[in-house]
PDB file of C-alpha atoms in Angstrom:
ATOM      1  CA  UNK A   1      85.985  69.038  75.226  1.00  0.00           C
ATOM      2  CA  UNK A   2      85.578  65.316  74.453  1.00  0.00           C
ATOM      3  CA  UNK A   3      82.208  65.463  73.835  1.00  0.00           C
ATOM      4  CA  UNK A   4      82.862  68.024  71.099  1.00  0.00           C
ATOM      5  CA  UNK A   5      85.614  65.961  69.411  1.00  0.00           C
ATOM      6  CA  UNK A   6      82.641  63.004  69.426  1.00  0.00           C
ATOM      7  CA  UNK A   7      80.787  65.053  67.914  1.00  0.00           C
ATOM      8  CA  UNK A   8      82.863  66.380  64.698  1.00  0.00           C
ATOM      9  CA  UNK A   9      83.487  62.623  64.321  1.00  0.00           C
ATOM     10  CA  UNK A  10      79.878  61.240  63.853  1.00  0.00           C
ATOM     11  CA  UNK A  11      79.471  64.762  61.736  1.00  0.00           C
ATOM     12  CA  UNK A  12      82.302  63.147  59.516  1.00  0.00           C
ATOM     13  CA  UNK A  13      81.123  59.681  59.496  1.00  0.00           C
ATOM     14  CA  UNK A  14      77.820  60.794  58.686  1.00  0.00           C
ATOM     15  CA  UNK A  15      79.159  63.202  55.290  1.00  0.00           C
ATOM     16  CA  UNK A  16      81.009  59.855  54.564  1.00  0.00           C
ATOM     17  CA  UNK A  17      77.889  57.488  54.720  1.00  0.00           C
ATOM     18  CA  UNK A  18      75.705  60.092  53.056  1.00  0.00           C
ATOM     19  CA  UNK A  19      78.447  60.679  50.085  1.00  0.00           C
ATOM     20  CA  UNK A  20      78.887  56.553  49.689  1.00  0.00           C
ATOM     21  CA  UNK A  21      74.870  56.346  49.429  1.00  0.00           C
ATOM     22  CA  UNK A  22      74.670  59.161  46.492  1.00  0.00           C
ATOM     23  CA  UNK A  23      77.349  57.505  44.549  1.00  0.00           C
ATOM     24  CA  UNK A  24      75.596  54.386  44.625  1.00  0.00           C
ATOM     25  CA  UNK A  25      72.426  55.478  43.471  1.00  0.00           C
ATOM     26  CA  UNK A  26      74.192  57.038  40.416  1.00  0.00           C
ATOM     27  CA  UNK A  27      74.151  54.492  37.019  1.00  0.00           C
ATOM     28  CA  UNK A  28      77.651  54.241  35.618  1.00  0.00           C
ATOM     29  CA  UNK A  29      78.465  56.012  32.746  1.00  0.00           C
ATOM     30  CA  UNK A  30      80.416  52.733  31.380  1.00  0.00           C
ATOM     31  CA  UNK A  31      77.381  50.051  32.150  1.00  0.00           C
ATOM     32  CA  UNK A  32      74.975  52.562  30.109  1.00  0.00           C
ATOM     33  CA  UNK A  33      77.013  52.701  27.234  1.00  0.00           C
ATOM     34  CA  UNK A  34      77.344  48.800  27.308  1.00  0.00           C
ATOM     35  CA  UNK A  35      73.296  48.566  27.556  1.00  0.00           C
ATOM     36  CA  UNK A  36      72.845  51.455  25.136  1.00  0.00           C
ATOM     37  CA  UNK A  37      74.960  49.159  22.643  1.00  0.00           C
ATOM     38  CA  UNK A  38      73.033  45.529  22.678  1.00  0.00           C
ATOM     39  CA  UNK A  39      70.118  47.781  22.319  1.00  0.00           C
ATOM     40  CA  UNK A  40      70.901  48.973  19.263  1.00  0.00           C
ATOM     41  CA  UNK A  41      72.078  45.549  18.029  1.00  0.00           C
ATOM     42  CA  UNK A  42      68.883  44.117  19.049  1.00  0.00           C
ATOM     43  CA  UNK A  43      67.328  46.288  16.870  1.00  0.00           C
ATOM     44  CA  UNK A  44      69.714  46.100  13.844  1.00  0.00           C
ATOM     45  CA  UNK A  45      69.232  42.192  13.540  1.00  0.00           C
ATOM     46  CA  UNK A  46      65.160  42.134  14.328  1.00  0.00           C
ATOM     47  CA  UNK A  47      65.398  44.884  11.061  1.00  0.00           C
ATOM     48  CA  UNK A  48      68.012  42.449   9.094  1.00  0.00           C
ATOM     49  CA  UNK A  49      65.971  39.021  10.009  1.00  0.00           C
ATOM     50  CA  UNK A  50      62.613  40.768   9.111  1.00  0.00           C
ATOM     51  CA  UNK A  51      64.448  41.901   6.004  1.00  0.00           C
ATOM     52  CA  UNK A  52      65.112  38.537   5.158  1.00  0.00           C
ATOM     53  CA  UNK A  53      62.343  36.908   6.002  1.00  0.00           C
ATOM     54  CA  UNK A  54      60.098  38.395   3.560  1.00  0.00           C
ATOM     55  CA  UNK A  55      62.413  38.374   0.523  1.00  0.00           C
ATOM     56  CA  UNK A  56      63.085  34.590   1.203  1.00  0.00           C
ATOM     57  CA  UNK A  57      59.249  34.118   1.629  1.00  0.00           C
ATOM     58  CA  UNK A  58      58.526  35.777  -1.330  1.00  0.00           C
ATOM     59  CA  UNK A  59      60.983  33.728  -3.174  1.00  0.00           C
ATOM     60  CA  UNK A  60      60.037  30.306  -1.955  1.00  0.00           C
ATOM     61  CA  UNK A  61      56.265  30.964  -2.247  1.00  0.00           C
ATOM     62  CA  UNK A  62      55.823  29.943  -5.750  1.00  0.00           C
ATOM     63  CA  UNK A  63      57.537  26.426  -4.566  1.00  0.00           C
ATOM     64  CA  UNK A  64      55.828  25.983  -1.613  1.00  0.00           C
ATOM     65  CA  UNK A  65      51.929  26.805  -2.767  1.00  0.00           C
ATOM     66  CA  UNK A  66      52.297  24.931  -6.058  1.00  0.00           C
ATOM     67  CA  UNK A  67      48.699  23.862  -6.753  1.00  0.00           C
ATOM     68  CA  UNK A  68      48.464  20.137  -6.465  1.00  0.00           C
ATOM     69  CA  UNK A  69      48.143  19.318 -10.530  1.00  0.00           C
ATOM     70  CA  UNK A  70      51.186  20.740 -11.038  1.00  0.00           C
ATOM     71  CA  UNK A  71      53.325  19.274  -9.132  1.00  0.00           C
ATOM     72  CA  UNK A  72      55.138  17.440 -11.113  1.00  0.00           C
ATOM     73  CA  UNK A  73      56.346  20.588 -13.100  1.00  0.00           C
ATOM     74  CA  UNK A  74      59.954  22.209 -12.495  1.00  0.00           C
ATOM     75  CA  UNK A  75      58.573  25.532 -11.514  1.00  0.00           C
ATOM     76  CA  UNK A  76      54.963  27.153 -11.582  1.00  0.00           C
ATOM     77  CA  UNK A  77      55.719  29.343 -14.594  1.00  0.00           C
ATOM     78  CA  UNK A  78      56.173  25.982 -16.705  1.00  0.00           C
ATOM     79  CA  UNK A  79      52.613  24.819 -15.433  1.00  0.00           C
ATOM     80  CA  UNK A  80      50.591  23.973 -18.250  1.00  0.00           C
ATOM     81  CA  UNK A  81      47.249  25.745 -19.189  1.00  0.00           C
ATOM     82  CA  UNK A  82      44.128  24.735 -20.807  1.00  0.00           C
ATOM     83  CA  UNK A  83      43.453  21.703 -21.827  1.00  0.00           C
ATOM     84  CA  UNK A  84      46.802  20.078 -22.146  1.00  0.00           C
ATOM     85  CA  UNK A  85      47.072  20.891 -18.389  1.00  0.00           C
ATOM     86  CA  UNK A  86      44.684  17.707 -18.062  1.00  0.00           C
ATOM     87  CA  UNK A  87      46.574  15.586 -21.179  1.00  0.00           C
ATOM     88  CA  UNK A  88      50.075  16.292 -20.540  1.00  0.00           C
ATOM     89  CA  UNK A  89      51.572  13.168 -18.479  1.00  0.00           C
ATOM     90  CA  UNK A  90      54.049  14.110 -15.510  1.00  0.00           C
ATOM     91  CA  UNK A  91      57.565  14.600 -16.150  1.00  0.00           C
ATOM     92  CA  UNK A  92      58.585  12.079 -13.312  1.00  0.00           C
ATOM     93  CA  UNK A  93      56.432   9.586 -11.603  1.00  0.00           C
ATOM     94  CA  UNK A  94      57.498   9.833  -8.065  1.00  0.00           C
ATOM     95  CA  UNK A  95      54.537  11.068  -6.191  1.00  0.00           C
ATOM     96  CA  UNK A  96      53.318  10.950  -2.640  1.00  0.00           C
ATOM     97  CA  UNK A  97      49.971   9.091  -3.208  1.00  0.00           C
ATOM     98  CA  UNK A  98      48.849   6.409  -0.827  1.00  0.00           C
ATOM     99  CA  UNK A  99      47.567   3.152  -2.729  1.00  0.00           C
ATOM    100  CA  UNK A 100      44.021   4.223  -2.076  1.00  0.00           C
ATOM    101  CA  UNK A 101      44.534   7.547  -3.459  1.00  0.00           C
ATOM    102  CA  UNK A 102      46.210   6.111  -6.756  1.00  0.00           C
ATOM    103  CA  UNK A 103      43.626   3.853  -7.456  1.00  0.00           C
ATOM    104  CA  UNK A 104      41.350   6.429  -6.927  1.00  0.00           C
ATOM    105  CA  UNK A 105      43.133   8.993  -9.166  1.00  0.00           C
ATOM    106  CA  UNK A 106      43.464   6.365 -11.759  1.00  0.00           C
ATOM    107  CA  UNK A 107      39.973   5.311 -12.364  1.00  0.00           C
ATOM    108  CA  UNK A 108      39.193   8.866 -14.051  1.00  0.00           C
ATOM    109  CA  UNK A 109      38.217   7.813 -17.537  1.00  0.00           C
ATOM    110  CA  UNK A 110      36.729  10.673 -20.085  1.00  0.00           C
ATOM    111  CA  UNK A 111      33.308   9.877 -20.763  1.00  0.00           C
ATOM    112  CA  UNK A 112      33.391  10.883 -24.504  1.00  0.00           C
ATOM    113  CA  UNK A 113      35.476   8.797 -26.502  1.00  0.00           C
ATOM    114  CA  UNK A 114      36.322  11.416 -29.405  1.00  0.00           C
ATOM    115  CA  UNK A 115      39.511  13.054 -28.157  1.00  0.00           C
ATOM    116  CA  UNK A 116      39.548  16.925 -28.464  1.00  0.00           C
ATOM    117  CA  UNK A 117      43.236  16.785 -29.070  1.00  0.00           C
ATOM    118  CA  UNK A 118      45.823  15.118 -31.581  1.00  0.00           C
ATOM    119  CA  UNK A 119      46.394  11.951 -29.183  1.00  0.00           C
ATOM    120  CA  UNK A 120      49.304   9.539 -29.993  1.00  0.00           C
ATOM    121  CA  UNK A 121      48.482   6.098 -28.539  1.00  0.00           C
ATOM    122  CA  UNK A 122      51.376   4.474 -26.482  1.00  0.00           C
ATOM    123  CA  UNK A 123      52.318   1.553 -24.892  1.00  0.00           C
ATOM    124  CA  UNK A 124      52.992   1.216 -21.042  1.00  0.00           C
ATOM    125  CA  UNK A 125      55.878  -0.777 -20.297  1.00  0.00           C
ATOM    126  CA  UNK A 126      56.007  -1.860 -16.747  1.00  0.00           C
ATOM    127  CA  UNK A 127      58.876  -3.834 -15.497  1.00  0.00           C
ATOM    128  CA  UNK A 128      58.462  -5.592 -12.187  1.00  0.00           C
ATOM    129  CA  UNK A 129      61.720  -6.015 -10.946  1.00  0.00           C
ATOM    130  CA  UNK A 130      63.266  -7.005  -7.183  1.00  0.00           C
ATOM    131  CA  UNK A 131      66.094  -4.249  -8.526  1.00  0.00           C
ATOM    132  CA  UNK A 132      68.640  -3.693 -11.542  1.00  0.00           C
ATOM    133  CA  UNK A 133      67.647  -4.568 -14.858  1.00  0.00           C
ATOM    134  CA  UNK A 134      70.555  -6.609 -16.037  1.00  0.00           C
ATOM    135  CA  UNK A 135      69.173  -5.951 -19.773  1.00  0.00           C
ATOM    136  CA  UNK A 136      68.561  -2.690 -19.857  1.00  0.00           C
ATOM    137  CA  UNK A 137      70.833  -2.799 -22.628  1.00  0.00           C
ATOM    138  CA  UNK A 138      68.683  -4.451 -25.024  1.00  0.00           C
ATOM    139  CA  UNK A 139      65.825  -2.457 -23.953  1.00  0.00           C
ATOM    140  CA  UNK A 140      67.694   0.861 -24.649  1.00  0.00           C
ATOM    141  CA  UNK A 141      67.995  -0.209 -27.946  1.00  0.00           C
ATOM    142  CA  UNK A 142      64.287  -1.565 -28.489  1.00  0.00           C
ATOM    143  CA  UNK A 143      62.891   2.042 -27.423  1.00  0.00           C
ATOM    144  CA  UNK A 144      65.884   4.182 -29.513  1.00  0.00           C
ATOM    145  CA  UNK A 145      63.738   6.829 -31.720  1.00  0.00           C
ATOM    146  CA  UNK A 146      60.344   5.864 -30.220  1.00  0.00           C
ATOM    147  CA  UNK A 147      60.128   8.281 -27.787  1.00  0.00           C
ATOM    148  CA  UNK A 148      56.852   9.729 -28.392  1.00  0.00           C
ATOM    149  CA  UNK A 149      54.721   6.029 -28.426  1.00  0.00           C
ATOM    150  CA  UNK A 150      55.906   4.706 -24.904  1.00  0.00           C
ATOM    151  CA  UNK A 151      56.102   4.619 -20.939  1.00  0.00           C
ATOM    152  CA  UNK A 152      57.977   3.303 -18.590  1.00  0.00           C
ATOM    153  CA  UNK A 153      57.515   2.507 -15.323  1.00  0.00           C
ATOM    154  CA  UNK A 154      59.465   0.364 -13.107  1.00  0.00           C
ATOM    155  CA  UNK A 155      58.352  -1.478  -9.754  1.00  0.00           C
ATOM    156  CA  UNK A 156      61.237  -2.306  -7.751  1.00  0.00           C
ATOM    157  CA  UNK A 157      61.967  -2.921  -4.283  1.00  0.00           C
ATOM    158  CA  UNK A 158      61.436  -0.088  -1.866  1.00  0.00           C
ATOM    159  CA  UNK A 159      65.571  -0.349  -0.871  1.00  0.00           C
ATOM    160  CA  UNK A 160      66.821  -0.192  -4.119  1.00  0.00           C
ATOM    161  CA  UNK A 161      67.521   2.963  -5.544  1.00  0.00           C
ATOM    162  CA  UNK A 162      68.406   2.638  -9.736  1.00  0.00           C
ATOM    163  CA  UNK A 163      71.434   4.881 -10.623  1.00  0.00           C
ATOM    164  CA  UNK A 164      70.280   5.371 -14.551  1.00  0.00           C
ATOM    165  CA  UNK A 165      71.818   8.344 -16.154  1.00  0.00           C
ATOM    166  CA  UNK A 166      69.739  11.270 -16.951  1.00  0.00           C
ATOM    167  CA  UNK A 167      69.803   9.958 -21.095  1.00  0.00           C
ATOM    168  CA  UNK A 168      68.638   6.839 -20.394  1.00  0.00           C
ATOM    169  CA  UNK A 169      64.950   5.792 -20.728  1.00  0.00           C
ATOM    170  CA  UNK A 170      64.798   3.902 -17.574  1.00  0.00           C
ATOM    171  CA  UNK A 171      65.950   7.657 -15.985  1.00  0.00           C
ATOM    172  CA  UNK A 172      63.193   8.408 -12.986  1.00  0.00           C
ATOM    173  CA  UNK A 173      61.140   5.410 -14.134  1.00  0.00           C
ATOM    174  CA  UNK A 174      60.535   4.037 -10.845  1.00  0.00           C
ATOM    175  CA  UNK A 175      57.047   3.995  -8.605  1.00  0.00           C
ATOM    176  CA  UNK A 176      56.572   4.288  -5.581  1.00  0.00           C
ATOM    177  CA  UNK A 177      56.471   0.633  -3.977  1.00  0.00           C
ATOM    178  CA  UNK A 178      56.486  -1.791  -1.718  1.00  0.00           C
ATOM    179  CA  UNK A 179      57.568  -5.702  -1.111  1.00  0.00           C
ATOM    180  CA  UNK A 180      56.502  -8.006  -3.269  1.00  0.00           C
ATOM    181  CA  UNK A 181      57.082 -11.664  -2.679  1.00  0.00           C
ATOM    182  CA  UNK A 182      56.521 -14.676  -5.248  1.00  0.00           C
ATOM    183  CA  UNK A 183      52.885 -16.522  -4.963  1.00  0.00           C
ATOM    184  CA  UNK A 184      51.534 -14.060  -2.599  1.00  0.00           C
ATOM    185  CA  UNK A 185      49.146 -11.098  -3.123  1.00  0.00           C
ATOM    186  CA  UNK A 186      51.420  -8.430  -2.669  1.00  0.00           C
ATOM    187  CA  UNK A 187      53.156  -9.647  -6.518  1.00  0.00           C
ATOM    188  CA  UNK A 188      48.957  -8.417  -7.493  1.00  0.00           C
ATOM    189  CA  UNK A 189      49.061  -5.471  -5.630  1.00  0.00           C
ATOM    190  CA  UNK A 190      52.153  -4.636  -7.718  1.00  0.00           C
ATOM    191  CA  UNK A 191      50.811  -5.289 -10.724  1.00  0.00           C
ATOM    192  CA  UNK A 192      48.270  -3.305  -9.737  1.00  0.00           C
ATOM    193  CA  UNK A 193      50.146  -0.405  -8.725  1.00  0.00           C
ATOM    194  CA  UNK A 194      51.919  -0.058 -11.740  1.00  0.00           C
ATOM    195  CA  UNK A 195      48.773  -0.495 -13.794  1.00  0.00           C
ATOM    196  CA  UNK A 196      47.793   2.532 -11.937  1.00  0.00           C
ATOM    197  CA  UNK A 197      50.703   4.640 -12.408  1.00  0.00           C
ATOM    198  CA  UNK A 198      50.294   3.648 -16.206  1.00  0.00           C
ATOM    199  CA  UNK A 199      46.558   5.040 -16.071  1.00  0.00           C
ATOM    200  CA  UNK A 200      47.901   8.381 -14.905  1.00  0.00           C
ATOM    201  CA  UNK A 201      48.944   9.046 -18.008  1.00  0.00           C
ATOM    202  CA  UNK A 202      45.917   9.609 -20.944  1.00  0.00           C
ATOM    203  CA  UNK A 203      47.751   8.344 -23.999  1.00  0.00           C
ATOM    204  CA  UNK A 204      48.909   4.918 -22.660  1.00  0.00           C
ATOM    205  CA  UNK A 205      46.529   2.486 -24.410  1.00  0.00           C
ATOM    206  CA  UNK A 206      48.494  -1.139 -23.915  1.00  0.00           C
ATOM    207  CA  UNK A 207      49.829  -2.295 -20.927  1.00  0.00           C
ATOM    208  CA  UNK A 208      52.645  -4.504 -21.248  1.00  0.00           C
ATOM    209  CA  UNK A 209      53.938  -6.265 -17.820  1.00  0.00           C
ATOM    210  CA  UNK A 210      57.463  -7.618 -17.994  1.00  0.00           C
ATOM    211  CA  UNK A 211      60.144  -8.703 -15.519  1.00  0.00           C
ATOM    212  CA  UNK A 212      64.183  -8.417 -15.408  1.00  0.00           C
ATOM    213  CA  UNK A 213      64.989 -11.377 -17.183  1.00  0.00           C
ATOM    214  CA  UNK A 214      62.506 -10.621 -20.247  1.00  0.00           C
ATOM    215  CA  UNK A 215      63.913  -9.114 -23.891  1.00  0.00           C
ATOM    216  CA  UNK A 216      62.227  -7.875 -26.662  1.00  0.00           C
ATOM    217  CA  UNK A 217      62.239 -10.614 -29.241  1.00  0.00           C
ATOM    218  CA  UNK A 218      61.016  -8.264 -32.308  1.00  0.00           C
ATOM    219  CA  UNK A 219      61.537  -4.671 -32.950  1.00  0.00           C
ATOM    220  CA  UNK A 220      59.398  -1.566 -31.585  1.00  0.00           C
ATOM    221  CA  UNK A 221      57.723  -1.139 -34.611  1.00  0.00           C
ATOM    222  CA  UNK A 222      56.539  -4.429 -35.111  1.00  0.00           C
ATOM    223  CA  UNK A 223      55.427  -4.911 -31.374  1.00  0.00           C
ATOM    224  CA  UNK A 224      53.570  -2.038 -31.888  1.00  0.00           C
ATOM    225  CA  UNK A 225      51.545  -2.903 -34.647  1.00  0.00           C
ATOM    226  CA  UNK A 226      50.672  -6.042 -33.524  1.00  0.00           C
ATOM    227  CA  UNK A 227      49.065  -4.645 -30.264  1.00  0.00           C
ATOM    228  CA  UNK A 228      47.715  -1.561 -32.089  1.00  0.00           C
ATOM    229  CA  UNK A 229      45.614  -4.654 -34.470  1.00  0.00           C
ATOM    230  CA  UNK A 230      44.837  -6.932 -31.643  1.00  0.00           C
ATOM    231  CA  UNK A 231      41.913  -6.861 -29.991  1.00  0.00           C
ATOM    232  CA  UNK A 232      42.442  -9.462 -27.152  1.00  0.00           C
ATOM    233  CA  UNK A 233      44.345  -9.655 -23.866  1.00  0.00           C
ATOM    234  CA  UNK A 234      46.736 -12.598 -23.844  1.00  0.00           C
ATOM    235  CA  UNK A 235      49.267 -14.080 -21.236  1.00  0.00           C
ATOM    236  CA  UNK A 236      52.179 -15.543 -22.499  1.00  0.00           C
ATOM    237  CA  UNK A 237      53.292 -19.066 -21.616  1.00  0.00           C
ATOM    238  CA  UNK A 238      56.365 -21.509 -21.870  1.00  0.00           C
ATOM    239  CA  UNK A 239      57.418 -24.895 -20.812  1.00  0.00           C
ATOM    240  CA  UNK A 240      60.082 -25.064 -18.222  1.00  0.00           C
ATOM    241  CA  UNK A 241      61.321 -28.337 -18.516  1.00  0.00           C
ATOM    242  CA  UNK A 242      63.316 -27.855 -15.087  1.00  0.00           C
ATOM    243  CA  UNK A 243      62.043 -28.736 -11.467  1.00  0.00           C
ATOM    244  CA  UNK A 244      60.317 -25.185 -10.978  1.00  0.00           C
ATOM    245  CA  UNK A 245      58.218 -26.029 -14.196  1.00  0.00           C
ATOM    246  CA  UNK A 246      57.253 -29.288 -15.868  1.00  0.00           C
ATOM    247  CA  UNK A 247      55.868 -31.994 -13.720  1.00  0.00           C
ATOM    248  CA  UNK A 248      55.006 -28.834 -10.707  1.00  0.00           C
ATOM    249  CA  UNK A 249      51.598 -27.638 -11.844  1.00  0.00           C
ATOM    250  CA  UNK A 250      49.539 -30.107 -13.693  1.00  0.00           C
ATOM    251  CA  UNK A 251      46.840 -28.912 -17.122  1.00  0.00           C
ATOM    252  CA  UNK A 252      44.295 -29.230 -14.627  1.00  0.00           C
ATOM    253  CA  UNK A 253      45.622 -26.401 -12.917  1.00  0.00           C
ATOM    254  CA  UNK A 254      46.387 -24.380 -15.092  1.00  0.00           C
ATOM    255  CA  UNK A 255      42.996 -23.922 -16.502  1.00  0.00           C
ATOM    256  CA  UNK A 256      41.519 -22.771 -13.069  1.00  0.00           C
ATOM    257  CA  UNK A 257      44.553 -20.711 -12.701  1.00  0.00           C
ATOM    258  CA  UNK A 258      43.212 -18.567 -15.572  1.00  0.00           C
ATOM    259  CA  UNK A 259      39.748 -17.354 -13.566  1.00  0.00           C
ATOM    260  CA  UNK A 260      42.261 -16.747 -10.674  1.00  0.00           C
ATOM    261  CA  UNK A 261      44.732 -14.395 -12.462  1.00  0.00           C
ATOM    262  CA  UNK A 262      44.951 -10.949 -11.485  1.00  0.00           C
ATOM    263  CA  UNK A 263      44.909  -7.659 -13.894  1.00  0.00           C
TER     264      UNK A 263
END
């Protein structure tokens, strides 16, 4: 009779074991619902992000595969064609050129001299500055009207950042640059550089190389004229009858000094 009782026992135990086993390799209802759910998320936002993604590639692709020459234009549509594609100077002269690569870009010269095109001739201002222009000013004045027989370009140091307003002419005026110190060759590698950036543009036919303290002493027209009948380079000269001038460099001097200028 014992035996018998054993035996209905392990019969139970065994029903038990065998009824815990099948629940366990049921999935829950609940968890599926939960994984059915990020699934279909998932695939909502890989459809919205792919969605986006090629509307905001299509948008930014004019911006982003600008051709090279045109740069310097607000928008690819506004790109120039023909011929004044080649004549028209950039609307800002910030650029990402290496000194090697501007000097390179500026020695293109036209190799027939008769111009295909109604060109205006201009003159290249460039002020080499250490920052501000203290008489900007005057100048504002001295190019008032003229704005279709001048450039400006403005070498600065590579900290200072100009805060002109958008209707001034000094307005995006200044090069890219780097330091330039007093009797050292980095003041001609300026010069250079902004002799350069004048080049860039076609219709600039005198270069005129000024500094933060100079003012125009006659008006534009008459400045104009003058360079537009000379035929020479000059350098302009004074007597300084301080301690940084007179008595400092001797005649002697000065006369080599002229084989040793830069340009």
């Amino acid at each position: 009779m014992q035996v018998r009782v054993a035996s209905m026992e392990d019969v139970k135990e065994a029903r038990q074991s065998a009824a815990a086993g099948a629940q366990g390799r049921v999935f829950p209802t609940g968890m599926l619902k939960v994984f059915l759910g990020f699934l279909l998320l998932g695939v909502a936002l890989s459809a919205v992000g792919m969605y986006m993604a090629r509307h905001t590639l299509a948008a930014a692709a004019p911006a982003l595969f600008r051709p090279c020459l045109g740069a310097w234009g607000s928008a690819a549509e506004e790109e120039p064609e023909g011929l004044e594609r080649w004549t028209r100077p950039p609307d800002r002269v910030e650029h990402a050129m290496t000194d090697e690569e501007l000097l390179w870009r500026a020695s293109f010269a036209p190799r027939v001299r008769q111009y295909p095109f109604r060109r205006v001739p201009k003159m290249a201002f460039m002020f080499l500055t250490r920052g501000p222009l203290p008489l900007a000013p005057l100048w504002e004045r001295f190019f008032r009207g003229h704005e279709d027989r001048y450039s400006i370009y403005i070498h600065a140091l590579p900290s200072y950042r100009a805060n002109f307003t958008s209707d001034s002419v000094f307005y995006r005026r200044q090069i890219p640059s780097k330091v330039a110190e007093w009797g050292q060759m980095t003041m001609c590698d300026a010069e250079r550089r902004l002799l350069a950036n004048a080049l860039l543009d076609i219709s600039n036919e005198w270069f005129v190389l000024v500094s933060e303290s100079c003012i125009p002493i006659f008006d534009f027209n008459t400045t104009y004229q003058y360079l537009q009948n000379s035929s020479k380079s000059f350098l302009m000269a004074f007597d300084d009858p301080g301690p940084y001038g007179r008595g400092r460099l001797s005649l002697e001097f000065w006369n080599r000094s002229k084989a040793l200028s830069c340009g």
